[in-house]
Short mmCIF file of C-alpha atoms and ligand atoms in Angstrom, two decimals:
data_model
loop_
_atom_site.label_atom_id
_atom_site.label_comp_id
_atom_site.label_asym_id
_atom_site.label_seq_id
_atom_site.Cartn_x
_atom_site.Cartn_y
_atom_site.Cartn_z
CA MET J 1 -0.44 -9.82 28.78
CA LYS J 2 -3.73 -11.09 27.37
CA PRO J 3 -3.77 -11.14 23.56
CA VAL J 4 -5.86 -8.38 21.96
CA SER J 5 -7.80 -9.44 18.86
CA LEU J 6 -8.45 -7.08 15.95
CA ILE J 7 -12.14 -6.97 16.93
CA GLN J 8 -11.26 -5.92 20.49
CA PHE J 9 -8.83 -3.33 19.16
CA LEU J 10 -11.50 -1.85 16.86
CA ILE J 11 -13.96 -1.66 19.77
CA GLU J 12 -11.29 0.27 21.72
CA GLU J 13 -10.85 2.64 18.74
CA ARG J 14 -14.62 3.17 18.62
CA ARG J 15 -14.79 3.89 22.35
CA ALA J 16 -11.97 6.39 21.95
CA GLY J 17 -14.01 8.11 19.22
CA TYR J 18 -11.38 7.44 16.51
CA ILE J 19 -13.67 5.44 14.21
CA ASN J 20 -17.42 4.91 13.95
CA ALA J 21 -19.31 1.60 13.83
CA GLU J 22 -19.48 1.59 10.04
CA LEU J 23 -15.72 2.07 9.61
CA SER J 24 -15.05 -0.59 12.24
CA LEU J 25 -17.25 -3.05 10.31
CA LEU J 26 -15.51 -2.11 7.05
CA ILE J 27 -12.05 -2.86 8.50
CA GLU J 28 -13.30 -6.16 9.96
CA VAL J 29 -14.76 -7.19 6.60
CA VAL J 30 -11.54 -6.32 4.73
CA ALA J 31 -9.50 -8.27 7.32
CA ARG J 32 -11.82 -11.28 6.93
CA ALA J 33 -11.48 -11.14 3.13
CA CYS J 34 -7.68 -11.00 3.52
CA LYS J 35 -7.81 -14.19 5.61
CA ARG J 36 -9.45 -15.87 2.62
CA ILE J 37 -6.79 -14.45 0.29
CA ALA J 38 -4.12 -15.80 2.70
CA VAL J 39 -5.70 -19.26 2.42
CA ALA J 40 -5.77 -19.04 -1.41
CA THR J 41 -2.12 -17.85 -1.67
CA ASN J 42 -1.01 -20.55 0.80
CA LYS J 43 -2.41 -23.33 -1.36
CA GLY J 44 0.20 -22.55 -4.01
CA ALA J 45 0.49 -25.15 -6.74
CA LEU J 46 -2.05 -27.40 -4.96
CA GLY J 47 -4.91 -24.92 -5.32
CA ASP J 48 -4.84 -24.22 -9.08
CA VAL J 49 -4.21 -20.57 -8.21
CA LEU J 50 -0.79 -20.07 -9.82
CA GLY J 51 -0.13 -18.81 -13.34
CA MET J 52 -1.90 -16.36 -15.60
CA ALA J 53 -5.61 -15.62 -15.70
CA THR J 54 -7.29 -16.20 -19.05
CA GLY J 55 -10.26 -14.47 -20.64
CA ALA J 56 -12.36 -15.25 -23.72
CA GLY J 57 -10.81 -17.81 -26.05
CA ASP J 58 -8.12 -18.58 -23.48
CA ALA J 59 -6.32 -15.29 -24.27
CA ALA J 60 -4.28 -13.83 -21.38
CA SER J 61 -6.49 -11.56 -19.28
CA VAL J 62 -5.20 -7.95 -19.01
CA ASN J 63 -6.18 -5.30 -16.43
CA ILE J 64 -6.77 -1.58 -16.92
CA GLN J 65 -3.03 -0.87 -16.53
CA GLY J 66 -2.38 -3.15 -19.52
CA GLU J 67 -0.72 -5.70 -17.21
CA ALA J 68 -1.36 -9.41 -17.61
CA GLN J 69 -3.40 -10.66 -14.65
CA LYS J 70 -2.36 -13.62 -12.53
CA LYS J 71 -5.11 -16.03 -11.45
CA LEU J 72 -4.58 -14.88 -7.88
CA ASP J 73 -5.03 -11.19 -8.85
CA VAL J 74 -8.48 -12.05 -10.15
CA ILE J 75 -9.37 -14.36 -7.23
CA SER J 76 -8.24 -11.77 -4.62
CA ASN J 77 -10.19 -9.01 -6.36
CA GLU J 78 -13.36 -11.14 -6.35
CA ILE J 79 -12.92 -12.08 -2.69
CA LEU J 80 -12.66 -8.41 -1.67
CA LEU J 81 -15.58 -7.30 -3.86
CA GLU J 82 -17.87 -10.08 -2.69
CA ALA J 83 -17.04 -9.61 1.01
CA ASN J 84 -17.70 -5.87 0.83
CA ALA J 85 -20.88 -5.89 -1.27
CA TRP J 86 -23.58 -6.67 1.27
CA GLY J 87 -22.51 -5.27 4.70
CA GLY J 88 -24.08 -1.83 4.21
CA HIS J 89 -20.83 -0.01 5.03
CA LEU J 90 -19.79 1.04 1.53
CA ALA J 91 -21.00 3.36 -1.21
CA ALA J 92 -18.58 1.89 -3.81
CA CYS J 93 -15.23 0.11 -4.29
CA ALA J 94 -12.35 0.80 -6.68
CA SER J 95 -9.54 -1.59 -7.48
CA GLU J 96 -6.32 -1.81 -9.45
CA GLU J 97 -7.96 -4.59 -11.42
CA MET J 98 -11.04 -2.61 -12.60
CA GLU J 99 -11.20 0.44 -14.85
CA ASP J 100 -14.22 2.01 -13.12
CA PRO J 101 -15.50 1.93 -9.55
CA GLN J 102 -17.79 -0.96 -8.66
CA PRO J 103 -21.15 0.21 -7.31
CA ILE J 104 -22.85 -1.62 -4.44
CA PRO J 105 -25.61 -3.83 -5.92
CA ASP J 106 -29.09 -2.27 -5.56
CA MET J 107 -30.35 -5.19 -3.43
CA TYR J 108 -27.98 -4.20 -0.57
CA PRO J 109 -28.01 -1.12 1.70
CA LYS J 110 -25.35 1.52 1.03
CA GLY J 111 -22.97 3.15 3.48
CA ASN J 112 -20.92 6.34 3.56
CA HIS J 113 -17.48 4.98 2.75
CA LEU J 114 -15.40 4.42 -0.36
CA LEU J 115 -12.90 1.56 -0.42
CA LEU J 116 -9.89 1.38 -2.75
CA PHE J 117 -7.55 -1.58 -2.98
CA ASP J 118 -4.72 -3.30 -4.74
CA PRO J 119 -5.96 -6.85 -4.13
CA LEU J 120 -2.63 -8.57 -4.70
CA ASP J 121 0.40 -6.33 -4.75
CA GLY J 122 3.64 -7.81 -6.08
CA SER J 123 1.81 -10.53 -7.94
CA SER J 124 4.80 -11.17 -10.23
CA ASN J 125 6.29 -12.82 -7.11
CA ILE J 126 3.50 -15.40 -6.64
CA ASP J 127 4.87 -18.09 -8.89
CA VAL J 128 8.28 -17.97 -7.16
CA ASN J 129 6.75 -18.13 -3.64
CA VAL J 130 7.91 -14.70 -2.48
CA SER J 131 5.72 -12.51 -0.22
CA VAL J 132 2.78 -10.68 -1.78
CA GLY J 133 0.10 -8.55 -0.15
CA THR J 134 -3.12 -6.52 -0.21
CA ILE J 135 -3.16 -2.71 0.20
CA PHE J 136 -6.32 -0.73 1.00
CA SER J 137 -7.46 2.84 1.61
CA VAL J 138 -10.76 4.17 2.98
CA LEU J 139 -12.30 7.54 2.08
CA ARG J 140 -15.59 9.21 2.98
CA CYS J 141 -18.19 9.28 0.22
CA PRO J 142 -18.85 12.95 -0.62
CA GLU J 143 -22.04 14.33 0.98
CA GLY J 144 -25.19 13.76 -1.09
CA VAL J 145 -23.54 11.36 -3.60
CA VAL J 146 -25.64 8.21 -4.06
CA ASN J 147 -23.83 6.52 -6.96
CA PRO J 148 -20.16 7.45 -6.61
CA LYS J 149 -18.16 7.83 -9.81
CA ALA J 150 -14.37 7.89 -10.26
CA ALA J 151 -14.32 11.66 -9.61
CA ASP J 152 -15.77 11.10 -6.11
CA PHE J 153 -12.69 9.01 -5.22
CA LEU J 154 -10.23 11.76 -6.25
CA GLN J 155 -9.48 12.99 -2.73
CA PRO J 156 -5.95 13.66 -1.45
CA GLY J 157 -4.27 11.15 0.87
CA THR J 158 -4.86 13.51 3.80
CA ALA J 159 -8.59 12.73 3.47
CA GLN J 160 -8.08 9.00 4.17
CA LEU J 161 -10.04 7.73 7.17
CA ALA J 162 -8.08 4.48 7.41
CA ALA J 163 -5.48 2.53 5.47
CA GLY J 164 -3.80 -0.82 5.78
CA TYR J 165 -1.87 -3.59 4.15
CA VAL J 166 -1.62 -7.33 4.65
CA VAL J 167 1.59 -9.25 3.89
CA TYR J 168 1.14 -12.90 2.93
CA GLY J 169 4.61 -13.99 4.02
CA PRO J 170 6.00 -16.56 6.46
CA ALA J 171 3.31 -15.11 8.75
CA THR J 172 0.22 -13.23 7.57
CA VAL J 173 0.46 -9.74 9.03
CA LEU J 174 -1.99 -6.81 8.91
CA VAL J 175 -0.72 -3.26 9.47
CA LEU J 176 -3.40 -0.67 10.07
CA THR J 177 -3.96 3.00 10.79
CA SER J 178 -7.07 5.08 11.33
CA GLY J 179 -5.03 8.21 11.95
CA HIS J 180 -4.12 7.38 15.56
CA GLY J 181 -0.84 5.50 15.21
CA THR J 182 0.19 2.48 13.17
CA HIS J 183 -0.49 -0.97 14.59
CA GLU J 184 0.42 -4.51 13.55
CA PHE J 185 -1.69 -7.68 13.85
CA THR J 186 -0.51 -11.22 13.18
CA LEU J 187 -2.89 -13.91 11.97
CA ASP J 188 -3.27 -16.72 14.49
CA ARG J 189 -4.17 -19.54 12.12
CA GLU J 190 -5.34 -21.93 14.85
CA VAL J 191 -7.79 -19.40 16.30
CA GLY J 192 -8.53 -17.78 12.93
CA SER J 193 -8.16 -14.19 14.08
CA PHE J 194 -5.72 -11.31 13.77
CA VAL J 195 -4.01 -10.61 17.10
CA LEU J 196 -2.29 -7.33 18.02
CA SER J 197 1.47 -7.90 17.80
CA ARG J 198 2.81 -4.30 17.86
CA ARG J 199 0.96 -1.23 19.08
CA ASP J 200 2.01 2.26 18.05
CA ILE J 201 4.94 1.36 15.84
CA ARG J 202 7.72 3.96 15.55
CA ILE J 203 10.06 3.93 12.55
CA PRO J 204 13.68 4.95 13.35
CA GLN J 205 14.39 8.48 12.04
CA ASP J 206 17.73 7.44 10.49
CA ALA J 207 18.30 4.62 8.04
CA THR J 208 21.09 2.28 7.05
CA GLU J 209 19.07 0.30 4.48
CA PHE J 210 17.63 1.43 1.17
CA ALA J 211 15.28 -0.26 -1.31
CA ILE J 212 15.30 0.63 -5.00
CA ASN J 213 15.32 -1.30 -8.27
CA MET J 214 18.98 -0.69 -9.23
CA SER J 215 18.44 -2.06 -12.74
CA ASN J 216 16.76 1.27 -13.58
CA GLN J 217 19.81 3.30 -12.52
CA ARG J 218 20.76 4.47 -16.00
CA HIS J 219 17.24 5.88 -16.51
CA TRP J 220 17.08 7.88 -13.24
CA GLN J 221 17.16 11.66 -12.99
CA PRO J 222 20.51 13.23 -11.94
CA ALA J 223 19.31 13.88 -8.36
CA MET J 224 18.58 10.18 -7.78
CA GLN J 225 21.87 9.19 -9.47
CA ARG J 226 23.72 11.49 -7.07
CA TYR J 227 21.77 10.43 -3.96
CA ILE J 228 22.09 6.65 -4.48
CA GLY J 229 25.70 7.11 -5.65
CA GLU J 230 26.48 8.64 -2.26
CA LEU J 231 24.76 5.78 -0.39
CA LEU J 232 26.78 3.26 -2.41
CA ALA J 233 30.02 5.10 -1.64
CA GLY J 234 29.38 4.19 2.01
CA SER J 235 31.83 5.13 4.75
CA GLU J 236 34.37 6.38 2.18
CA GLY J 237 31.81 8.77 0.60
CA PRO J 238 30.21 12.05 1.71
CA ARG J 239 27.62 10.27 3.90
CA GLY J 240 30.40 8.72 6.01
CA LYS J 241 28.56 5.44 6.72
CA ASP J 242 27.76 2.16 5.00
CA PHE J 243 24.27 1.40 3.69
CA ASN J 244 22.80 -2.02 2.93
CA MET J 245 20.39 -2.65 0.02
CA ARG J 246 17.22 -4.79 -0.22
CA TRP J 247 14.63 -5.05 -3.04
CA VAL J 248 11.85 -7.64 -2.77
CA ALA J 249 9.80 -6.15 -5.66
CA SER J 250 6.65 -6.48 -3.54
CA MET J 251 5.95 -3.05 -2.10
CA VAL J 252 4.14 -4.59 0.88
CA ALA J 253 7.22 -6.62 1.85
CA ASP J 254 9.65 -3.73 1.32
CA VAL J 255 7.42 -1.36 3.31
CA HIS J 256 6.94 -3.94 6.04
CA ARG J 257 10.70 -4.20 6.49
CA ILE J 258 10.81 -0.41 6.92
CA VAL J 259 7.90 -0.49 9.38
CA THR J 260 9.85 -3.15 11.31
CA ARG J 261 13.43 -1.84 11.36
CA GLY J 262 13.52 1.44 9.41
CA GLY J 263 15.04 2.23 6.04
CA VAL J 264 13.95 3.97 2.86
CA PHE J 265 12.04 2.86 -0.24
CA PHE J 266 12.14 4.61 -3.61
CA TYR J 267 10.28 4.11 -6.85
CA PRO J 268 11.37 7.34 -8.53
CA LEU J 269 10.46 8.82 -11.87
CA ASP J 270 12.83 7.62 -14.59
CA ALA J 271 13.15 8.13 -18.33
CA LYS J 272 11.45 4.77 -19.04
CA ILE J 273 8.27 5.63 -17.12
CA ALA J 274 8.32 9.45 -17.33
CA GLN J 275 5.30 9.57 -19.63
CA GLN J 276 3.08 7.66 -17.24
CA GLY J 277 4.16 9.77 -14.23
CA GLY J 278 5.76 6.96 -12.20
CA LYS J 279 5.33 3.24 -11.54
CA LEU J 280 3.22 2.97 -8.41
CA ARG J 281 -0.43 3.90 -8.16
CA LEU J 282 -1.34 6.93 -6.06
CA MET J 283 -4.81 6.00 -4.82
CA TYR J 284 -4.37 2.39 -3.68
CA GLU J 285 -0.61 1.95 -3.28
CA ALA J 286 1.21 5.22 -2.51
CA ASN J 287 -1.42 7.05 -0.41
CA PRO J 288 -2.30 4.19 1.98
CA MET J 289 1.40 3.40 2.48
CA ALA J 290 2.15 7.10 3.05
CA PHE J 291 -0.59 7.29 5.71
CA ILE J 292 0.79 4.21 7.50
CA ILE J 293 4.40 5.48 7.33
CA GLU J 294 3.55 9.01 8.53
CA GLN J 295 1.49 7.62 11.41
CA ALA J 296 4.59 5.65 12.45
CA GLY J 297 6.76 8.80 12.45
CA GLY J 298 8.22 8.35 8.94
CA ALA J 299 7.89 10.51 5.84
CA ALA J 300 6.42 9.98 2.35
CA SER J 301 7.04 12.23 -0.64
CA THR J 302 6.84 12.37 -4.42
CA GLY J 303 10.38 13.77 -4.37
CA GLN J 304 8.95 17.27 -4.67
CA GLN J 305 6.06 17.42 -2.19
CA ARG J 306 4.34 15.51 0.60
CA LEU J 307 2.66 12.55 -1.08
CA MET J 308 -0.61 12.82 0.80
CA ALA J 309 -1.02 16.49 -0.17
CA LEU J 310 -1.15 15.67 -3.88
CA GLN J 311 -4.56 16.36 -5.47
CA PRO J 312 -5.36 13.23 -7.53
CA THR J 313 -6.42 13.62 -11.15
CA GLY J 314 -7.17 10.00 -12.01
CA LEU J 315 -8.25 6.82 -10.25
CA HIS J 316 -5.29 4.87 -11.65
CA GLN J 317 -2.80 7.76 -11.59
CA ARG J 318 0.86 6.84 -11.01
CA VAL J 319 3.36 8.79 -8.89
CA PRO J 320 7.02 8.68 -7.86
CA VAL J 321 7.30 7.35 -4.29
CA PHE J 322 9.96 8.12 -1.64
CA LEU J 323 9.11 6.81 1.82
CA GLY J 324 10.50 5.57 5.12
CA SER J 325 12.85 6.89 7.81
CA LYS J 326 12.24 10.63 8.02
CA ASN J 327 15.78 12.02 7.97
CA GLU J 328 16.83 9.89 5.01
CA VAL J 329 13.69 10.72 2.95
CA GLU J 330 14.43 14.40 3.61
CA VAL J 331 17.96 14.12 2.20
CA ALA J 332 16.69 12.50 -1.02
CA VAL J 333 13.88 15.06 -1.37
CA GLN J 334 16.33 17.93 -0.81
CA TYR J 335 18.53 16.72 -3.71
CA HIS J 336 15.46 16.54 -5.98
CA GLN J 337 14.17 19.95 -4.95
CA ASP J 338 17.63 21.50 -5.47
CA ASP J 339 17.78 20.04 -8.97
CA ALA J 340 14.24 21.21 -9.77
CA SER J 341 14.99 24.79 -8.65
CA GLN J 342 18.27 24.87 -10.66
CA HIS J 343 16.56 23.65 -13.82
CA GLY J 344 13.38 25.68 -13.45
P1 AHG O 401 2.15 -5.30 -9.17
O1 AHG O 401 1.07 -4.89 -8.20
O2 AHG O 401 1.77 -5.07 -10.58
O3 AHG O 401 2.68 -6.67 -8.92
O4 AHG O 401 3.38 -4.25 -8.99
C1 AHG O 401 4.29 -4.45 -8.00
C2 AHG O 401 4.86 -3.14 -7.66
C3 AHG O 401 5.38 -3.04 -6.24
O5 AHG O 401 4.82 -3.97 -5.38
C4 AHG O 401 6.86 -3.19 -6.35
O6 AHG O 401 7.51 -2.37 -5.44
C5 AHG O 401 7.16 -2.78 -7.76
O7 AHG O 401 5.97 -2.92 -8.51
C6 AHG O 401 8.24 -3.61 -8.37
O8 AHG O 401 8.57 -3.07 -9.58
P2 AHG O 401 9.80 -3.62 -10.47
O9 AHG O 401 9.39 -4.94 -11.01
O10 AHG O 401 9.95 -2.57 -11.54
O11 AHG O 401 11.00 -3.70 -9.58
#
């Protein structure tokens, strides 16, 4: 079979009427920016890209979430902003690294799309050379809005036109959906382009692997204690089978494992993070991943409701995330819903 490049694939999607020319250009531009991020991450210690970013007076630079920024967080954010500023396909961008949306400079034409991204997810893993990634989500700019504000981005996940992530791992891999299946592209470094490596990915309905940060166990709600307790009990417990556990602490890598061989991923609400509503960000982490997982036949929930149905209230809002193989997500959600109905 002749290899299919990302560009060819996007032309096919346009011909099928799934995406328009502007969205196709947007995806191409994001993919091109991610190639540059792949080059920067690959340089490692040789590229002066490791370690913490510094601001004025050499103080550690901190993002809107109050998290210290790595140099590569800042570099990746700038690469994505710069690549997307001038193409005429965007009305504005929003990023984990910036408090407010970034308007398109007046000197460039504006388009009808809004782009949200986490430029470098899992960045605490950079210095130890473990996979990191970029996550992005595309929304339509509301009709008649010329200078989009944060409120214009607050659309539920079901309104996403496209979503994707790139894993900078042993291979650089892009996983993409525009609402017509989930597809994987692998970066061919010699040719310099993403090449289709899996079309129409299907996630197994049942799982034998789960991903959760077990160090938070004592802070979890009773439903999660019970659910994970049963998985750990394995073939001797009520589930009657053994489960394996993995936790990379880069959502992109954990989700990519699920997209490849099934399994479930949880970042639930716990007593430590209850006040902030969860750990992961709804708009540029949870929603794009939920779209990708659902399009591959999996499920994504907050533990109480379908993730993509949630009406956002803030650009940097956090949510509990349960996603992966459908049947297993449903069991965990059921335990949480039962607990919620018992305790009002
Ligand atoms: P960040 O983008 O700040 O690096 O956050 C990483 C996220 C996600 O990728 C991962 O699943 C999770 O945080 C890991 O959290 P813990 O360190 O609490 O395990």
